[in-house]
Coordinates of C-alpha atoms and ligand atoms in Angstrom, one line a residue:
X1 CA -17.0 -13.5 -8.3
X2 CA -13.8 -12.2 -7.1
X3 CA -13.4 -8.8 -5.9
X4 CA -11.6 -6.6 -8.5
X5 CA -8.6 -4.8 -7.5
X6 CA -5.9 -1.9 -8.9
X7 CA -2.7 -2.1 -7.0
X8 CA -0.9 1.3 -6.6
X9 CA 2.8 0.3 -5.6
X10 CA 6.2 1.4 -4.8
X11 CA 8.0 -1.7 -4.3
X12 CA 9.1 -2.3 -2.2
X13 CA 10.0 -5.1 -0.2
X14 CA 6.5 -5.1 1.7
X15 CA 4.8 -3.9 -1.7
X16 CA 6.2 -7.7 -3.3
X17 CA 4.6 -9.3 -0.4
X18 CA 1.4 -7.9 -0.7
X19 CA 1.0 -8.1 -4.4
X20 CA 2.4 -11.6 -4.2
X21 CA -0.5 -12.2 -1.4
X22 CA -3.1 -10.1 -3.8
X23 CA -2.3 -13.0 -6.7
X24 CA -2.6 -15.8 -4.1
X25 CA -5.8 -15.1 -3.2
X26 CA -8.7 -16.2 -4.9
X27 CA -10.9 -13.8 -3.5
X28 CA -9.3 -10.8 -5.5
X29 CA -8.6 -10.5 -9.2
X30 CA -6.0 -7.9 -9.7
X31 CA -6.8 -6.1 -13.1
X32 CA -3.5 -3.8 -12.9
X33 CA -0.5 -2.6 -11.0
X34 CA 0.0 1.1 -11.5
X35 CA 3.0 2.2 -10.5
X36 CA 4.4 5.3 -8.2
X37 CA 8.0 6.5 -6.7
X38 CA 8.4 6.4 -2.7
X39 CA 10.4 3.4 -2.0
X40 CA 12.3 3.8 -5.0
X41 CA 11.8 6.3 -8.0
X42 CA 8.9 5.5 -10.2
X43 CA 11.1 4.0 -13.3
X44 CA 12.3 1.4 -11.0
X45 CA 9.2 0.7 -9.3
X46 CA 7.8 0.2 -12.7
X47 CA 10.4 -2.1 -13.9
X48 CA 10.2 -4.0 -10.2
X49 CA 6.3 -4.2 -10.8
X50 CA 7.0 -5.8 -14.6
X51 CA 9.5 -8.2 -12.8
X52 CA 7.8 -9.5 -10.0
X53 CA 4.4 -10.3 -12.3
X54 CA 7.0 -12.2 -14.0
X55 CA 7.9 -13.9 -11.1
X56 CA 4.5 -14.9 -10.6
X57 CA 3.6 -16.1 -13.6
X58 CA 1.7 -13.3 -14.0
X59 CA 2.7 -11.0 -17.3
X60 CA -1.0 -11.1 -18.5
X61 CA -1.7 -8.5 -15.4
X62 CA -1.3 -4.8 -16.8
X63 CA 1.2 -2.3 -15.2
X64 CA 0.8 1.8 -15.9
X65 CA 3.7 3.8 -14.9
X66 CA 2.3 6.8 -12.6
X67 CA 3.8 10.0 -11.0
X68 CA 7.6 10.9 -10.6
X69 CA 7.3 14.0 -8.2
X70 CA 4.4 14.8 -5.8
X71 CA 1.9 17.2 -6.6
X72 CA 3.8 20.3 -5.2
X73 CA 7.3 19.4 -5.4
X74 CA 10.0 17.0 -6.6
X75 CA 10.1 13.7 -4.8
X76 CA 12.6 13.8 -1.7
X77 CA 14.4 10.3 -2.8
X78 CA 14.1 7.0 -2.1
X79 CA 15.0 4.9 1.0
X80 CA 17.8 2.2 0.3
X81 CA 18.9 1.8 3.7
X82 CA 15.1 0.3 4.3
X83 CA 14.1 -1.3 0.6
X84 CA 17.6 -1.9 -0.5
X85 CA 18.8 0.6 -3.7
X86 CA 16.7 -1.5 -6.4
X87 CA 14.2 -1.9 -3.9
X88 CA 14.3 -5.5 -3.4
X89 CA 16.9 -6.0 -1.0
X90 CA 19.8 -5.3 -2.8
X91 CA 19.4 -8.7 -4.6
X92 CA 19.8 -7.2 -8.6
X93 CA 16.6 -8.1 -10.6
X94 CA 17.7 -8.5 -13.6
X95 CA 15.6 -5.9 -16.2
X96 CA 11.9 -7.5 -16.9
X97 CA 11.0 -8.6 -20.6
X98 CA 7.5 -7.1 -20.6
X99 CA 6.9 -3.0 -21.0
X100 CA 4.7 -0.7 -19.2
X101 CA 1.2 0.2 -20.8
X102 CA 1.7 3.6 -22.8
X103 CA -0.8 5.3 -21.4
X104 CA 0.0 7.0 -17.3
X105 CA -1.6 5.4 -14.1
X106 CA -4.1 7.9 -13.6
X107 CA -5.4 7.6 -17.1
X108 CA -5.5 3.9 -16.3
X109 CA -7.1 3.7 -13.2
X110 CA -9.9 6.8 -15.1
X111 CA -10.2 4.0 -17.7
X112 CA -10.9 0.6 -15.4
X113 CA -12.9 2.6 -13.1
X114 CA -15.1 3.5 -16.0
X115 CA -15.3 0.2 -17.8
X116 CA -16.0 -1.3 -14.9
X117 CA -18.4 1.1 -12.3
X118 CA -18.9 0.4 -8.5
X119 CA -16.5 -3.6 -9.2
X120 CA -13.2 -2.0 -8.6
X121 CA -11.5 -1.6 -5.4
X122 CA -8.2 0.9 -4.9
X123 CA -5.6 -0.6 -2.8
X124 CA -2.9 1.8 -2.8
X125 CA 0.5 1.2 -0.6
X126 CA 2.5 4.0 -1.9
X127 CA 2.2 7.7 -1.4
X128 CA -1.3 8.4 -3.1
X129 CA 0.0 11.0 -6.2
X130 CA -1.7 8.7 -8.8
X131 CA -5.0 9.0 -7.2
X132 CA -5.5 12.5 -6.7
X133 CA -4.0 13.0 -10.4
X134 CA -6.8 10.6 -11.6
X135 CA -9.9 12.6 -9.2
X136 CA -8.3 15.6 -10.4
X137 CA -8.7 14.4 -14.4
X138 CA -11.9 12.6 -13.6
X139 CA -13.6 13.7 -10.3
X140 CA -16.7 11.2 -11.4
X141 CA -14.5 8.3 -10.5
X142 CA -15.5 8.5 -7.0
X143 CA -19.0 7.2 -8.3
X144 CA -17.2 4.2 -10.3
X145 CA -15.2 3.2 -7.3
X146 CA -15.8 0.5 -5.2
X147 CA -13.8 1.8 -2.1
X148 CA -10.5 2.9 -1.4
X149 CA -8.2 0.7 0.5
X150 CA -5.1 1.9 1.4
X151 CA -1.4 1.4 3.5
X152 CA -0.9 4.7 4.6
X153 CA -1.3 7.2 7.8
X154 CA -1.0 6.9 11.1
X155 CA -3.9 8.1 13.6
X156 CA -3.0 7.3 17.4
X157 CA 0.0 6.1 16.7
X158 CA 3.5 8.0 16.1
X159 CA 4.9 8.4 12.4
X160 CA 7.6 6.8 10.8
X161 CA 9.1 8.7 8.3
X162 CA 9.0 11.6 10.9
X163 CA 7.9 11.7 14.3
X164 CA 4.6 12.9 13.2
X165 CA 4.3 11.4 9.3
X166 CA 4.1 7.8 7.8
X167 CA 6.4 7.8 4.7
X168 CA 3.5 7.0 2.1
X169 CA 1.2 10.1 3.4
X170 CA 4.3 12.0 3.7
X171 CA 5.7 11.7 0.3
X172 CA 2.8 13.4 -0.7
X173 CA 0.8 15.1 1.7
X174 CA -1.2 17.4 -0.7
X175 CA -2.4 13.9 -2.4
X176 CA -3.5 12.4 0.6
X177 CA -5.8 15.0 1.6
X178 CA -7.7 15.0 -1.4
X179 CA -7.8 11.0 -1.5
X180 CA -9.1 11.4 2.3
X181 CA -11.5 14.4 1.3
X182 CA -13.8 12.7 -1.7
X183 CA -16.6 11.2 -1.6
X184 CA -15.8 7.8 -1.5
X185 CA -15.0 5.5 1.1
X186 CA -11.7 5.1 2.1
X187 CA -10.6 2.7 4.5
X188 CA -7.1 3.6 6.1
X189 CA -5.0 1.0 7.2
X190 CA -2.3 2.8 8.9
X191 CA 0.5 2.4 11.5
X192 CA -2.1 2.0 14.3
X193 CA -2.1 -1.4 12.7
X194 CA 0.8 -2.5 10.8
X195 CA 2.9 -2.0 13.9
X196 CA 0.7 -4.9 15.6
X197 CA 1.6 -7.5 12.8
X198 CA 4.5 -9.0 13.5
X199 CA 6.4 -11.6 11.3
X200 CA 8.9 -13.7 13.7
X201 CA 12.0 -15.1 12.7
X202 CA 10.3 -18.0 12.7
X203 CA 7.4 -17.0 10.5
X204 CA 9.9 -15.5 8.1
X205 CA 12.0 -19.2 8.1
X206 CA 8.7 -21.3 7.0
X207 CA 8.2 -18.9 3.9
X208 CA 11.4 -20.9 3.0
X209 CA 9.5 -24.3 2.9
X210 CA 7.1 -23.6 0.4
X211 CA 9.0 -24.0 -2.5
X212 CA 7.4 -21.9 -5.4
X213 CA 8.5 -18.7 -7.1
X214 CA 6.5 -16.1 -4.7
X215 CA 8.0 -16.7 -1.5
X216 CA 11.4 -18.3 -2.7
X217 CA 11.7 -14.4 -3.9
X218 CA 10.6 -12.7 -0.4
X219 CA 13.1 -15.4 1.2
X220 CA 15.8 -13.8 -1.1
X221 CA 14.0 -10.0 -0.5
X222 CA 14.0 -10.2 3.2
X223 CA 17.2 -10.1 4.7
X224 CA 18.1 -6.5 4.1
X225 CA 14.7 -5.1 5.3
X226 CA 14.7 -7.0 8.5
X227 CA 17.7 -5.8 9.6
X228 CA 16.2 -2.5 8.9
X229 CA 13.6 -2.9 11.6
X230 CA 16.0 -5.1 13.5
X231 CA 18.3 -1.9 14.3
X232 CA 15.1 0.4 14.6
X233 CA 12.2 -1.5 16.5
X234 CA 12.6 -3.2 19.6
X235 CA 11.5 -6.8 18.1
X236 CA 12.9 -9.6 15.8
X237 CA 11.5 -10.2 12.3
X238 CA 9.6 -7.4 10.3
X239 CA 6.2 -5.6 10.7
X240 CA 4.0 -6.3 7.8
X241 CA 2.7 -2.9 6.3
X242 CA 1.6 -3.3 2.8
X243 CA 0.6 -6.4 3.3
X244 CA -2.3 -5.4 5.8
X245 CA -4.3 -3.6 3.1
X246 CA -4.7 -6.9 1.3
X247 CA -5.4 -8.9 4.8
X248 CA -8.0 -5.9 5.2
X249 CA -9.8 -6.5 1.6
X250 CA -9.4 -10.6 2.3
X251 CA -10.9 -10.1 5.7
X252 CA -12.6 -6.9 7.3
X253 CA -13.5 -8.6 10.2
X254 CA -9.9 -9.3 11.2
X255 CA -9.7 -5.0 11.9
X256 CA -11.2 -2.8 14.5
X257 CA -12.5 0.2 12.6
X258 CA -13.5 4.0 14.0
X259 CA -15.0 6.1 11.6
X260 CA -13.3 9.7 11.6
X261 CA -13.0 12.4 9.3
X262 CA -9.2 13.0 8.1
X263 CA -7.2 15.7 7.2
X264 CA -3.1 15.7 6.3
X265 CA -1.0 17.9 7.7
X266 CA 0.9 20.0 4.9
X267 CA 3.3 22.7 6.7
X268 CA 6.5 22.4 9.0
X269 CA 7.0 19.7 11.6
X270 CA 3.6 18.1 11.2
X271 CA 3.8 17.6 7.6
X272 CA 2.6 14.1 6.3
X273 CA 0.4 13.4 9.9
X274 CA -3.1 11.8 9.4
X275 CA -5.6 13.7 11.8
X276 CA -8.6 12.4 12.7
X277 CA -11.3 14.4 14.4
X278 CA -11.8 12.2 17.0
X279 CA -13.7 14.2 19.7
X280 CA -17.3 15.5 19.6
X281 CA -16.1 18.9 18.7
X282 CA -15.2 19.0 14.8
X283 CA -13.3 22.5 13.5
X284 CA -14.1 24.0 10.3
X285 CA -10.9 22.1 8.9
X286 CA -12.4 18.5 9.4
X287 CA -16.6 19.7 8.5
X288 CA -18.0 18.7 5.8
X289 CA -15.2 15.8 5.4
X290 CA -16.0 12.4 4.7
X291 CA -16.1 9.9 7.5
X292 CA -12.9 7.9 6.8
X293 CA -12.7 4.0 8.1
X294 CA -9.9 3.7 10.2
X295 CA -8.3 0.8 11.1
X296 CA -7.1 1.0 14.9
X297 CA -6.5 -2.2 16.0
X298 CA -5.9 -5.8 14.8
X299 CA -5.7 -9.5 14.8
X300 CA -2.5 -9.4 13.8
X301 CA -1.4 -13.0 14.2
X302 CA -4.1 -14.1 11.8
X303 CA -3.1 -11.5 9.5
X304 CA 0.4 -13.2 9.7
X305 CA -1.4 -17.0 9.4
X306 CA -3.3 -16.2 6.1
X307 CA -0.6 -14.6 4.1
X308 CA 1.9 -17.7 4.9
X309 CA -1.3 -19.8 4.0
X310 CA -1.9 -17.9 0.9
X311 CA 2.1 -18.0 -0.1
X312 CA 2.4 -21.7 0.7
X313 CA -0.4 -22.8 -1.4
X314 CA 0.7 -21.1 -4.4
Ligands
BDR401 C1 5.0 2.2 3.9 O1 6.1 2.9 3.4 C2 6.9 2.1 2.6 O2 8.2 2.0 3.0 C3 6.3 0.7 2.6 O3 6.3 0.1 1.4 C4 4.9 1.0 3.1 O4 4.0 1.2 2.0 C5 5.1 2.0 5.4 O5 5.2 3.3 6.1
CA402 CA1 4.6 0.6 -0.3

């Protein structure tokens, strides 16, 4: 039986990738998108999420429109100069034919999780608004959960929306620290990791090959985001974030995990940071927490290997 999963997304150039991988992979059987701002605002990513099911083949899968301002305060924009301005590389989608459900993403994700208890996994790879809205409407949906997968944070290693934050966590800082204070268990694939898979020029070239919807749209997608990390990382190619979570869910073993309790950073410079208690001596802060699974290092050339695998057998 394949393992069911909710998508949270902001896409996204990285977020088409991964849901593209998610519906290439007969391992997972993706029961809904639900939709959240970060990389763009949330009526685009919605309309994006619509789209790209299209492009798949896909319209049968559900999409929920979540959140458009974090929990405490209005969302600070989106990021063109990474995601291009419609979020997918500047290319202009045209508008989807399909709607969004008419009920919100966290009603959603209440409602799956209940239909369906302990068979769903949470893979969110956008700031994580939807899912403390949804604990906060139905705290019981940390017993109907599966785990919690997620793209976000960034343990060891520096941020990158800020020197200290990763741009999902620090969209919404207050969310993250309830997601990373229930009791459930959520697995944080974070910068520590997504920094160590590398796509290469080359890699990126073969996607070209494969001749099928999926990756004929990332070959269109791409160009504008790799330059982005081609004038701000010293390598060629693109680091694959989003993408990582769904390697994660495909293959655990592919991940070195520490288990840590997490808190978020909410005030001044350190707003949006992921610490992890990592010493023997735990604060009052980080008692009583969960013990978080934290992904610090990586095989991150066979992460690489099975998403072109995936995509080229679609
Ligand atoms: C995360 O932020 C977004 O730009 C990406 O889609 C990814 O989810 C990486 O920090
Ligand atoms: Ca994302």
């Amino acid at each position: 039986m394949p393992r069911k999963i909710i998508i949270d997304t902001d896409p996204g150039v990285d977020d088409t990738m991964a849901i593209f991988f998610a519906l290439c992979s007969p391992e997972l059987e993706v029961v809904g998108l639900t939709t959240i701002f970060g990389n763009v605002h949330t009526e685009l990513a919605t309309k994006n999420a619509l789209r790209l099911l299209e492009i798949a083949g896909r319209s049968d899968i559900p999409v929920a429109a979540g959140a458009v301002d974090a929990l405490t305060g209005p969302f600070e924009g989106p990021v063109p100069f990474v995601h291009g301005a419609d979020g997918q590389g500047d290319i202009n989608l045209p508008d989807p034919a399909g709607k969004a459900l008419g009920i919100n993403a966290a009603q959603f994700i209440i409602e799956q999780l209940r239909a369906h208890p302990g068979e769903i996994t949470l893979a969110p790879v956008g700031p994580l608004t939807n899912i403390a809205l949804a604990l906060r409407l139905e705290p019981r949906i940390t017993e109907w959960v599966d785990e919690v997968v997620l793209m976000g944070g960034n343990a060891l290693a520096p941020g990158n929306a800020s020197p200290a934050g990763e741009a999902n966590i620090r969209n919404d800082p207050e969310a993250a620290d309830i997601v990373f204070g229930a009791d459930w268990q959520v697995t944080m694939v974070g910068l520590d990791v997504t920094l160590r898979v590398h796509m290469t020029p080359e890699d990126i070239a073969e996607y070209a090959t494969h001749g099928n919807p999926m990756s004929d749209h990332i070959v269109r997608i791409l160009p504008h985001y790799r330059r982005y990390f081609e004038s701000n990382y010293e390598a060629e190619g693109i680091f694959v974030h989003d993408s990582s979570a769904i390697a994660y869910l495909l293959d655990p073993t592919l991940f070195k995990v520490r288990r840590w309790p997490i808190r978020v950073g909410t005030q001044g410079l350190g707003r949006g940071k992921t610490w992890p208690a990592t010493g023997g001596h735990i604060l009052p802060a980080w008692a009583n927490r969960p013990l978080a699974n934290v992904c610090v290092d990586v095989d991150g050339e066979r992460v690489v290997e099975l998403e072109a695998e995936r995509l080229r057998g679609a």
